[in-house]
mmCIF file of N, CA and C in Angstrom:
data_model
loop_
_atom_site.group_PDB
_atom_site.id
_atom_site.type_symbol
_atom_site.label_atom_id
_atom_site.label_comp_id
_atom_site.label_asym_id
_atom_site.label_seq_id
_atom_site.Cartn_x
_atom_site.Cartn_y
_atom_site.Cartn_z
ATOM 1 N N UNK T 1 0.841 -1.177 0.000
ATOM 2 C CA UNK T 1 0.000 0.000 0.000
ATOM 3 C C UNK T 1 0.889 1.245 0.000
ATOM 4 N N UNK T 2 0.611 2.124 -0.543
ATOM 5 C CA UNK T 2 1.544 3.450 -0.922
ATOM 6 C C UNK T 2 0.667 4.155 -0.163
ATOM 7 N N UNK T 3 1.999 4.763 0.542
ATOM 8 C CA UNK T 3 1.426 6.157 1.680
ATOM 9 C C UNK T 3 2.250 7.384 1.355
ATOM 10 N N UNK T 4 1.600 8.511 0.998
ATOM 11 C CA UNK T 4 2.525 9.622 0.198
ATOM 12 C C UNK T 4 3.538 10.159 1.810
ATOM 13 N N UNK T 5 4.448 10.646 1.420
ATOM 14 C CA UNK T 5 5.249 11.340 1.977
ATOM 15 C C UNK T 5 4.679 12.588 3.138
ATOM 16 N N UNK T 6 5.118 13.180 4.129
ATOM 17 C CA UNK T 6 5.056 13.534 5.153
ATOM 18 C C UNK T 6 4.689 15.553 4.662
ATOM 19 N N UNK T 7 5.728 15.254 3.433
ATOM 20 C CA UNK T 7 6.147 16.685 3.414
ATOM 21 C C UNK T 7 4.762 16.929 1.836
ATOM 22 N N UNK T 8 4.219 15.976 1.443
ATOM 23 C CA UNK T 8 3.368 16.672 0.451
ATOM 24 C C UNK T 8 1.978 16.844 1.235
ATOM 25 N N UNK T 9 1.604 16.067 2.201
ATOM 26 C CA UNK T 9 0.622 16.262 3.361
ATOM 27 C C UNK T 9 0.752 17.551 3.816
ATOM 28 N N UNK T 10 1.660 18.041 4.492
ATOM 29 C CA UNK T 10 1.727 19.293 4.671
ATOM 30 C C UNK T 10 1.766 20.361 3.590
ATOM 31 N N UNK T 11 1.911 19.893 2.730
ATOM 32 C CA UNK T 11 2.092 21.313 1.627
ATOM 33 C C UNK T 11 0.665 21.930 1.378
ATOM 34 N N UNK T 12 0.263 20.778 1.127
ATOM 35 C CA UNK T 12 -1.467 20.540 0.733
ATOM 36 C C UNK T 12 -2.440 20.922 1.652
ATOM 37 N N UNK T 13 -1.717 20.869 2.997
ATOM 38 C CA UNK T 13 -2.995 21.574 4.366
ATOM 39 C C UNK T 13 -2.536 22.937 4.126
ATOM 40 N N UNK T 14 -0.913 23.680 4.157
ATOM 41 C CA UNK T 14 -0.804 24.878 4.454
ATOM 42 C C UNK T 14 -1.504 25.619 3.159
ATOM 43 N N UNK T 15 -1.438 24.391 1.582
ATOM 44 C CA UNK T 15 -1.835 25.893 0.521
ATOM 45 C C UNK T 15 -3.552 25.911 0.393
ATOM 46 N N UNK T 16 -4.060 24.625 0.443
ATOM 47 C CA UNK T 16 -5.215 24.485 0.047
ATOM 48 C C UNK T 16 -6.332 24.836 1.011
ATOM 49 N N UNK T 17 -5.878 24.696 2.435
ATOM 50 C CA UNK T 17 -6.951 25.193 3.504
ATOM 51 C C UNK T 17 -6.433 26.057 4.916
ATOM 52 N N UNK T 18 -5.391 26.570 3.789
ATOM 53 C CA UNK T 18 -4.803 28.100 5.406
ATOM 54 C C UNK T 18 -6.304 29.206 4.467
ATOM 55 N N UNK T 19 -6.615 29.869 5.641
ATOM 56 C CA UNK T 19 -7.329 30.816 5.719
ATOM 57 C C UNK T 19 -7.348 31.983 6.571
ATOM 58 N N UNK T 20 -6.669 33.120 5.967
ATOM 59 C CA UNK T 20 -6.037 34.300 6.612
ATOM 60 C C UNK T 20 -7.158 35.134 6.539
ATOM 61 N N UNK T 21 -7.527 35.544 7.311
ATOM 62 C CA UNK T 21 -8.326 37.548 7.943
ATOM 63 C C UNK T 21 -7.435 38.171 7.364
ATOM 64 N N UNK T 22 -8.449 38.392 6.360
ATOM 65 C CA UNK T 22 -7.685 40.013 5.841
ATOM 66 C C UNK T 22 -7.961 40.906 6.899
ATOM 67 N N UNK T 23 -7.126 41.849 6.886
ATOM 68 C CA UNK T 23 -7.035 43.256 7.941
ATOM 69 C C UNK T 23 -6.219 44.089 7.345
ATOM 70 N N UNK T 24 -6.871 45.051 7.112
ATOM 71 C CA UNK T 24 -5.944 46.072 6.332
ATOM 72 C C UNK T 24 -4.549 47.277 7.426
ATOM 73 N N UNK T 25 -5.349 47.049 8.691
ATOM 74 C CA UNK T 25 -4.455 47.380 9.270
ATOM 75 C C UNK T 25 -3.333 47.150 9.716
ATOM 76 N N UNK T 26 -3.389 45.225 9.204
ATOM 77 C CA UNK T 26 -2.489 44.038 10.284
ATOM 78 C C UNK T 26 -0.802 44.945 9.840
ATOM 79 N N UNK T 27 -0.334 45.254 9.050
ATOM 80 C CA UNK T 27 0.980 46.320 8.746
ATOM 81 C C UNK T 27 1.254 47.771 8.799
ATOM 82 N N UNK T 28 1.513 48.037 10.327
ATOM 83 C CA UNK T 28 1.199 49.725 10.478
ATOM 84 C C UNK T 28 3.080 49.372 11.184
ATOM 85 N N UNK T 29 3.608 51.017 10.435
ATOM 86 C CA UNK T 29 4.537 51.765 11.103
ATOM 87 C C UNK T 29 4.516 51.650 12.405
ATOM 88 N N UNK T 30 5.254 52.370 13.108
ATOM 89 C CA UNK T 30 5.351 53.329 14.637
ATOM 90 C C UNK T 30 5.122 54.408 14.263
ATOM 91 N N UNK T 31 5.267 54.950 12.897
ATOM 92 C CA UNK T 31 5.163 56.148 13.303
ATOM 93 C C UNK T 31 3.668 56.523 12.890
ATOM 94 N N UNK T 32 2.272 55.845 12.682
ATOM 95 C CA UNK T 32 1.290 56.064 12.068
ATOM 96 C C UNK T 32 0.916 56.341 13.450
ATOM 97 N N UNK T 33 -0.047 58.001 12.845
ATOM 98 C CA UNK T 33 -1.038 58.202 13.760
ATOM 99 C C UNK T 33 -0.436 58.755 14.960
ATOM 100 N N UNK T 34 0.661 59.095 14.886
ATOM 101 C CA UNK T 34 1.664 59.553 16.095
ATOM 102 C C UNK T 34 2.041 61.058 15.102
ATOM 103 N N UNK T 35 1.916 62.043 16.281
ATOM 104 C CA UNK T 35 2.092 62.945 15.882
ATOM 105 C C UNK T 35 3.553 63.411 15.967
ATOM 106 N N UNK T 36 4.306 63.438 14.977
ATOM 107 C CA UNK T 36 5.927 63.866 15.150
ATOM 108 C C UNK T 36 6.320 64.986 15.688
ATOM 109 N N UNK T 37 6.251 65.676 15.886
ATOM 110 C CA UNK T 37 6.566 66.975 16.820
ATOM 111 C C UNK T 37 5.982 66.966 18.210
ATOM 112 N N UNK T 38 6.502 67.280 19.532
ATOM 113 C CA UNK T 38 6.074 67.135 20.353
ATOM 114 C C UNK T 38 5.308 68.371 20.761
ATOM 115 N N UNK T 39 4.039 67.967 21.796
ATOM 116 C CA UNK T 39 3.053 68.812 22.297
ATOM 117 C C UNK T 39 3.164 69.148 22.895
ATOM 118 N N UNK T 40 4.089 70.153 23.703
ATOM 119 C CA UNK T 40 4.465 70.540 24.566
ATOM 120 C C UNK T 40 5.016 72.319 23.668
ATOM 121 N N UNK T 41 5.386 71.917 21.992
ATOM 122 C CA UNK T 41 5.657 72.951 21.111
ATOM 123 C C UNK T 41 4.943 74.460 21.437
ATOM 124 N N UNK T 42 5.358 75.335 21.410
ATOM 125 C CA UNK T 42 4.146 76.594 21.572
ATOM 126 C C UNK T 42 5.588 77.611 20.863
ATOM 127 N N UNK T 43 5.655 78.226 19.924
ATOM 128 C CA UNK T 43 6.169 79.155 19.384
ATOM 129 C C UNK T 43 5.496 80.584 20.265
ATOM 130 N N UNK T 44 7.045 81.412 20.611
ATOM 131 C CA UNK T 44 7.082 82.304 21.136
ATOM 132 C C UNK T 44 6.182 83.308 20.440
ATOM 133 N N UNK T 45 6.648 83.288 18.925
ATOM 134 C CA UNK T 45 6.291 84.448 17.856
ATOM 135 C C UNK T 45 5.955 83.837 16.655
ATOM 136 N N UNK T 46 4.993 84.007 15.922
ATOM 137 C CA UNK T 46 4.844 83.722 14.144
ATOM 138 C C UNK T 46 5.126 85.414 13.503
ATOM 139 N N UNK T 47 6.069 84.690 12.598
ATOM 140 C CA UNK T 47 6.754 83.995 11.842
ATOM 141 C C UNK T 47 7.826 83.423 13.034
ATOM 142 N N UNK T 48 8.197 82.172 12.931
ATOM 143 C CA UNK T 48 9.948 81.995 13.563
ATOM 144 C C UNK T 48 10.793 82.224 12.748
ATOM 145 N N UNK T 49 11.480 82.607 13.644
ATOM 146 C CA UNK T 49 12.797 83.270 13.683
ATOM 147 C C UNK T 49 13.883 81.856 13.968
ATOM 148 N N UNK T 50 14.603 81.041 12.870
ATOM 149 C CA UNK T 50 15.228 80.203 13.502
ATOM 150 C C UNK T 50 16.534 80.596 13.406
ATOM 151 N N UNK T 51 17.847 79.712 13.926
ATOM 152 C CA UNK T 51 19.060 80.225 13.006
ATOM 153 C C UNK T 51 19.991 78.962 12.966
ATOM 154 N N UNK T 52 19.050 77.687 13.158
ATOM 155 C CA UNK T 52 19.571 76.503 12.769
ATOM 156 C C UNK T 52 18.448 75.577 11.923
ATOM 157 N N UNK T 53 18.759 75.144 10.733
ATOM 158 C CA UNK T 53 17.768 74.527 10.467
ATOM 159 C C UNK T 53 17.027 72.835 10.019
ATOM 160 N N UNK T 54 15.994 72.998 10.451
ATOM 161 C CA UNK T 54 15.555 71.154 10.998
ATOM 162 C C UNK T 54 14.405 71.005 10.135
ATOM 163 N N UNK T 55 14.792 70.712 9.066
ATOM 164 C CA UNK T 55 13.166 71.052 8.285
ATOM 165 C C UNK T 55 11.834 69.824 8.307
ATOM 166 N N UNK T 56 11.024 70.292 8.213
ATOM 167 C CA UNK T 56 10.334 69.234 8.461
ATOM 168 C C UNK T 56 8.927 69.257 7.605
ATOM 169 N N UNK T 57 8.370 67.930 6.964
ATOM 170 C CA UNK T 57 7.562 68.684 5.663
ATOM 171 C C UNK T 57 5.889 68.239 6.327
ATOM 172 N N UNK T 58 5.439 69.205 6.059
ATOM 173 C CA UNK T 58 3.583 69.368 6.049
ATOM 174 C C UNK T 58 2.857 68.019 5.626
ATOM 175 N N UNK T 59 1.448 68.119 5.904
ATOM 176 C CA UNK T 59 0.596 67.436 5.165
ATOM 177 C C UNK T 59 0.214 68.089 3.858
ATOM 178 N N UNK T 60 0.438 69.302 3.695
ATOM 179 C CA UNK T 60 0.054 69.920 2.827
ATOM 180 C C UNK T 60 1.438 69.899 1.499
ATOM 181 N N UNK T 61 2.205 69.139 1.542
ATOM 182 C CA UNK T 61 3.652 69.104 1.164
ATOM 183 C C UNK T 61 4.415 70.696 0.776
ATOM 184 N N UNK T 62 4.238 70.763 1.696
ATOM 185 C CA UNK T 62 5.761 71.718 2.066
ATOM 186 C C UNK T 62 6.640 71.800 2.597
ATOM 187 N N UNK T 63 7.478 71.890 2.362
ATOM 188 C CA UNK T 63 8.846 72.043 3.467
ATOM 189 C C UNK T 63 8.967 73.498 4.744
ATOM 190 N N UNK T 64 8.860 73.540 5.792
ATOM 191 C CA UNK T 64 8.893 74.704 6.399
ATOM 192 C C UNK T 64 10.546 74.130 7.383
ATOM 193 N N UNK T 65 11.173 74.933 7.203
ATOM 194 C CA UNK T 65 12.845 74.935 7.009
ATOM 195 C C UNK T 65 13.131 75.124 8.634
ATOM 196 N N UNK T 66 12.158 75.634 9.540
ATOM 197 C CA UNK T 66 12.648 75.970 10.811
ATOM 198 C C UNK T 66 11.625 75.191 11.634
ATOM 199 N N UNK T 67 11.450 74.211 11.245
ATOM 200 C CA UNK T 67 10.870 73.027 11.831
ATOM 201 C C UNK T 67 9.728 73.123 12.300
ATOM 202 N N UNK T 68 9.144 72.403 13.580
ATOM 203 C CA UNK T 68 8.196 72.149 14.315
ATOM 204 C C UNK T 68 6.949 73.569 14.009
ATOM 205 N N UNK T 69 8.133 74.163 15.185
ATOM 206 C CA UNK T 69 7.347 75.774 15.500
ATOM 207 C C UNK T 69 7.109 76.094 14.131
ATOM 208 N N UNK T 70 7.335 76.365 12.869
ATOM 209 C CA UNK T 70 6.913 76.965 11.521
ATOM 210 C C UNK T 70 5.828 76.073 11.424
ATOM 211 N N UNK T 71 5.658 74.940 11.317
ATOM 212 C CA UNK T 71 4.842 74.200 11.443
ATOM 213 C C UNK T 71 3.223 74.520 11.570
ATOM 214 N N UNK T 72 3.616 74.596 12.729
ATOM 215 C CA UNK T 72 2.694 75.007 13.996
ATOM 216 C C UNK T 72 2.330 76.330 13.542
ATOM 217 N N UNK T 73 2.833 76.861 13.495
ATOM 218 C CA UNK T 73 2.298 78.384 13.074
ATOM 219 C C UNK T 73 1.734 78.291 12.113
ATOM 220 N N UNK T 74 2.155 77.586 10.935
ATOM 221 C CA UNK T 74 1.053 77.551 9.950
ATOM 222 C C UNK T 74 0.106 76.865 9.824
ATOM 223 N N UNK T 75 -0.400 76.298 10.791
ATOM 224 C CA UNK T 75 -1.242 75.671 11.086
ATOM 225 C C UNK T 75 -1.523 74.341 10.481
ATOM 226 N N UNK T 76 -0.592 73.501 10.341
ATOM 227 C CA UNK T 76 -0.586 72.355 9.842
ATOM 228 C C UNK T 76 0.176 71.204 10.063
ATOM 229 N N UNK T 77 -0.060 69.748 10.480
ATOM 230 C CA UNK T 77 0.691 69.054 10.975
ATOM 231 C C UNK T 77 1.488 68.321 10.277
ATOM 232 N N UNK T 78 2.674 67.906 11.011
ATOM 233 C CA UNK T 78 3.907 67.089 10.482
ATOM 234 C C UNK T 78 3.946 65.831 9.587
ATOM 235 N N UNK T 79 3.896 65.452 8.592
ATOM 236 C CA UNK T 79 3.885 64.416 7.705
ATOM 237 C C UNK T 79 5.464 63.760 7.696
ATOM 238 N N UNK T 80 6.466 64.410 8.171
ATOM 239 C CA UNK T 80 7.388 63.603 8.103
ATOM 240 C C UNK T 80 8.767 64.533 8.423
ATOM 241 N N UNK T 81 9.675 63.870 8.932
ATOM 242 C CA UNK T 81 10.696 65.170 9.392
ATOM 243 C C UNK T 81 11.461 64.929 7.989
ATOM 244 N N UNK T 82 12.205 66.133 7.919
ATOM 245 C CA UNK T 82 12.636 66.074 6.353
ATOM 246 C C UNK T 82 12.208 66.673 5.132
ATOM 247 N N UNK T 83 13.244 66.602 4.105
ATOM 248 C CA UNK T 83 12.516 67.815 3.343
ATOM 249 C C UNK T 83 11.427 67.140 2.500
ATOM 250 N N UNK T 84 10.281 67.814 2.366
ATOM 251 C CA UNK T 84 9.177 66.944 1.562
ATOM 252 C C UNK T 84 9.689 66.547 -0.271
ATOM 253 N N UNK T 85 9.299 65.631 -0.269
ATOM 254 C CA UNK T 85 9.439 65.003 -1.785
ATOM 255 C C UNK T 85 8.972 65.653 -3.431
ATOM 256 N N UNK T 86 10.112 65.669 -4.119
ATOM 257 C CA UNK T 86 9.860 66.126 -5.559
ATOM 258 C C UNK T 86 9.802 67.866 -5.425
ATOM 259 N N UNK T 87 9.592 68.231 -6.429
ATOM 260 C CA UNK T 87 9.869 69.942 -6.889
ATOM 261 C C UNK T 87 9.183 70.729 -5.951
ATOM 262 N N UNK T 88 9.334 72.019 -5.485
ATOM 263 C CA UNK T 88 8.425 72.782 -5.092
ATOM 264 C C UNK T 88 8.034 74.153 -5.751
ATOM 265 N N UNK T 89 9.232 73.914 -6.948
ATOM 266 C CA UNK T 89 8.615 75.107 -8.129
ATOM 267 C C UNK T 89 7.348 75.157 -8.535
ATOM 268 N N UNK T 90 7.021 76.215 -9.491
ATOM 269 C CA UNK T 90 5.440 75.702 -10.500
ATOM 270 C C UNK T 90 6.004 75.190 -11.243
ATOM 271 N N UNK T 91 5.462 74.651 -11.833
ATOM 272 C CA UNK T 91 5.051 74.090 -13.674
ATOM 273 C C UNK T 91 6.115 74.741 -14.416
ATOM 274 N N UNK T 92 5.484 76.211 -14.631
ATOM 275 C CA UNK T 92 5.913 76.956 -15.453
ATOM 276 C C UNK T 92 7.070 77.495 -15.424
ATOM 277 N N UNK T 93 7.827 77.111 -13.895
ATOM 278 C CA UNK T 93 9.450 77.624 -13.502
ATOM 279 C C UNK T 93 10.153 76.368 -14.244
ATOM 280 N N UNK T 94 9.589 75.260 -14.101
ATOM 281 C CA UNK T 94 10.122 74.019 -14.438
ATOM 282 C C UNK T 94 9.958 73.872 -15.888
ATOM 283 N N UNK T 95 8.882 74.388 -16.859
ATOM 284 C CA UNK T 95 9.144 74.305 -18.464
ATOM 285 C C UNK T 95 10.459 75.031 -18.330
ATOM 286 N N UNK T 96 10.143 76.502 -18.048
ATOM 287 C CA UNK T 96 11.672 77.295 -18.553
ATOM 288 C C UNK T 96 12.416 76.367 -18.497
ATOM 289 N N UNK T 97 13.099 76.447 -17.029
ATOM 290 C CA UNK T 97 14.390 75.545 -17.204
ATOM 291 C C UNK T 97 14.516 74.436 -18.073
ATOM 292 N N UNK T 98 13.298 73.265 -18.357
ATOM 293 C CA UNK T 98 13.720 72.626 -19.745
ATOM 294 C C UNK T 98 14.074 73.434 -20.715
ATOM 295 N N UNK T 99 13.225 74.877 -21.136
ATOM 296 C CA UNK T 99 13.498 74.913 -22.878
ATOM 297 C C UNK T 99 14.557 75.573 -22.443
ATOM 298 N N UNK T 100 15.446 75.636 -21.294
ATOM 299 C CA UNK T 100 17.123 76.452 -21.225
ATOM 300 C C UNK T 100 17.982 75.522 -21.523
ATOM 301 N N UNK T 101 17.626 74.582 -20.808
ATOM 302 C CA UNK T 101 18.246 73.498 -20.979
ATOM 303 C C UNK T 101 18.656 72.501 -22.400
ATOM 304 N N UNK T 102 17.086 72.928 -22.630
ATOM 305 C CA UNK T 102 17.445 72.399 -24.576
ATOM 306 C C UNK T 102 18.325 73.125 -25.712
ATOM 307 N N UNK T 103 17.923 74.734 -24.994
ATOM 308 C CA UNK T 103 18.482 75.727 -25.612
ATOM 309 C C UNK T 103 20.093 75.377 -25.997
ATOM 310 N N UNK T 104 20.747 75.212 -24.731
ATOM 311 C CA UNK T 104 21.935 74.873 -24.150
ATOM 312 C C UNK T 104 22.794 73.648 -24.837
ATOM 313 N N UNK T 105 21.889 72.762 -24.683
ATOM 314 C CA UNK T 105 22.231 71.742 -25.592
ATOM 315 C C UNK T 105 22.355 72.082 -27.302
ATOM 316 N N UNK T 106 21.732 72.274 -27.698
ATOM 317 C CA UNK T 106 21.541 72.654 -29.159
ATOM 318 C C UNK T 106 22.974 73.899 -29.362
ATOM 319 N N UNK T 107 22.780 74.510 -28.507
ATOM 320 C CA UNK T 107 23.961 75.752 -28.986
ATOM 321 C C UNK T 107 25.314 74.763 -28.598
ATOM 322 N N UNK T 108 25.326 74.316 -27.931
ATOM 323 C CA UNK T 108 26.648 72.984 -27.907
ATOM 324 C C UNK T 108 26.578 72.205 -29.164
ATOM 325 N N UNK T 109 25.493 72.005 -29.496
ATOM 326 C CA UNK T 109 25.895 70.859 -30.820
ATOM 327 C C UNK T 109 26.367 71.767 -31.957
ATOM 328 N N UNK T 110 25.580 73.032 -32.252
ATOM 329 C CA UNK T 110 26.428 74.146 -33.084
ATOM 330 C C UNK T 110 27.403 74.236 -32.902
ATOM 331 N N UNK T 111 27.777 74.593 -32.141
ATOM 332 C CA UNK T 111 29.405 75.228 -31.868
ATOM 333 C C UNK T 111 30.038 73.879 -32.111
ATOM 334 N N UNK T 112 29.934 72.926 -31.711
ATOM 335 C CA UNK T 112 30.723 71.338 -31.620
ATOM 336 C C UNK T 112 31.084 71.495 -32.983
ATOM 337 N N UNK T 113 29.773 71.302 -33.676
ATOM 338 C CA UNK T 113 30.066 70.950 -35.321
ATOM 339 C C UNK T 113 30.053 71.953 -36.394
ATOM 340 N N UNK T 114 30.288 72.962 -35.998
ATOM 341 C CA UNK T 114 30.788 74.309 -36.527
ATOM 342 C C UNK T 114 29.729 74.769 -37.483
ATOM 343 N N UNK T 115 28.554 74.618 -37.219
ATOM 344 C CA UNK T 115 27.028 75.186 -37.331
ATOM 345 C C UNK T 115 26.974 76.598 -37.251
ATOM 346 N N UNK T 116 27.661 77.034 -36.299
ATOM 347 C CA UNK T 116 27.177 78.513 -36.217
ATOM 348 C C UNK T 116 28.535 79.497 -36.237
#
């Protein structure tokens, strides 16, 4: 009489009848839901006045350069210490600099190959 192996018995309970609870929460940070700046913060004066700087970026993605207290003054809470992610130009600061940039290039390939 043939009796299968030990290890395909088990393969077959863990794939065919494990049944996991989803929970969308079951993978949270430390830092979720914790407010990064401490509450105890109260800025003397708005605007601050810093003269070291700890930047730390908004929910609103901005960077405010004198940390917490700027923060706070502008009335908006901490999304992450650090400078917030990607450009903070407009649009339209960021075309220029491409068509300078193309500009730039192109007058290099002239001059290279004696175009102009």
């Amino acid at each position: 009489m043939y009796t299968p192996p030990p290890l395909i018995i088990i393969f077959t309970a863990v794939t065919l009848f494990a049944t996991v609870r989803s929970n969308p929460h079951f993978l949270r940070l430390p830092s979720d839901d914790v407010y990064l700046c401490p509450d105890t913060l109260t800025p003397g004066s708005c605007p601050v006045k810093c003269f070291r700087t700890a930047p730390v970026c908004g929910v609103n993605n901005v960077t405010y350069w004198c940390g917490c207290a700027e923060a706070l003054c502008a009335g908006t809470r901490v999304a992450k210490l650090g400078f917030c992610n990607g450009g903070s130009g407009p649009v339209s600061g960021q075309a220029l600099l491409l068509v300078h940039i193309l500009w730039l290039i192109l007058l290099g390939f002239f001059v290279l190959f004696g175009l102009l």
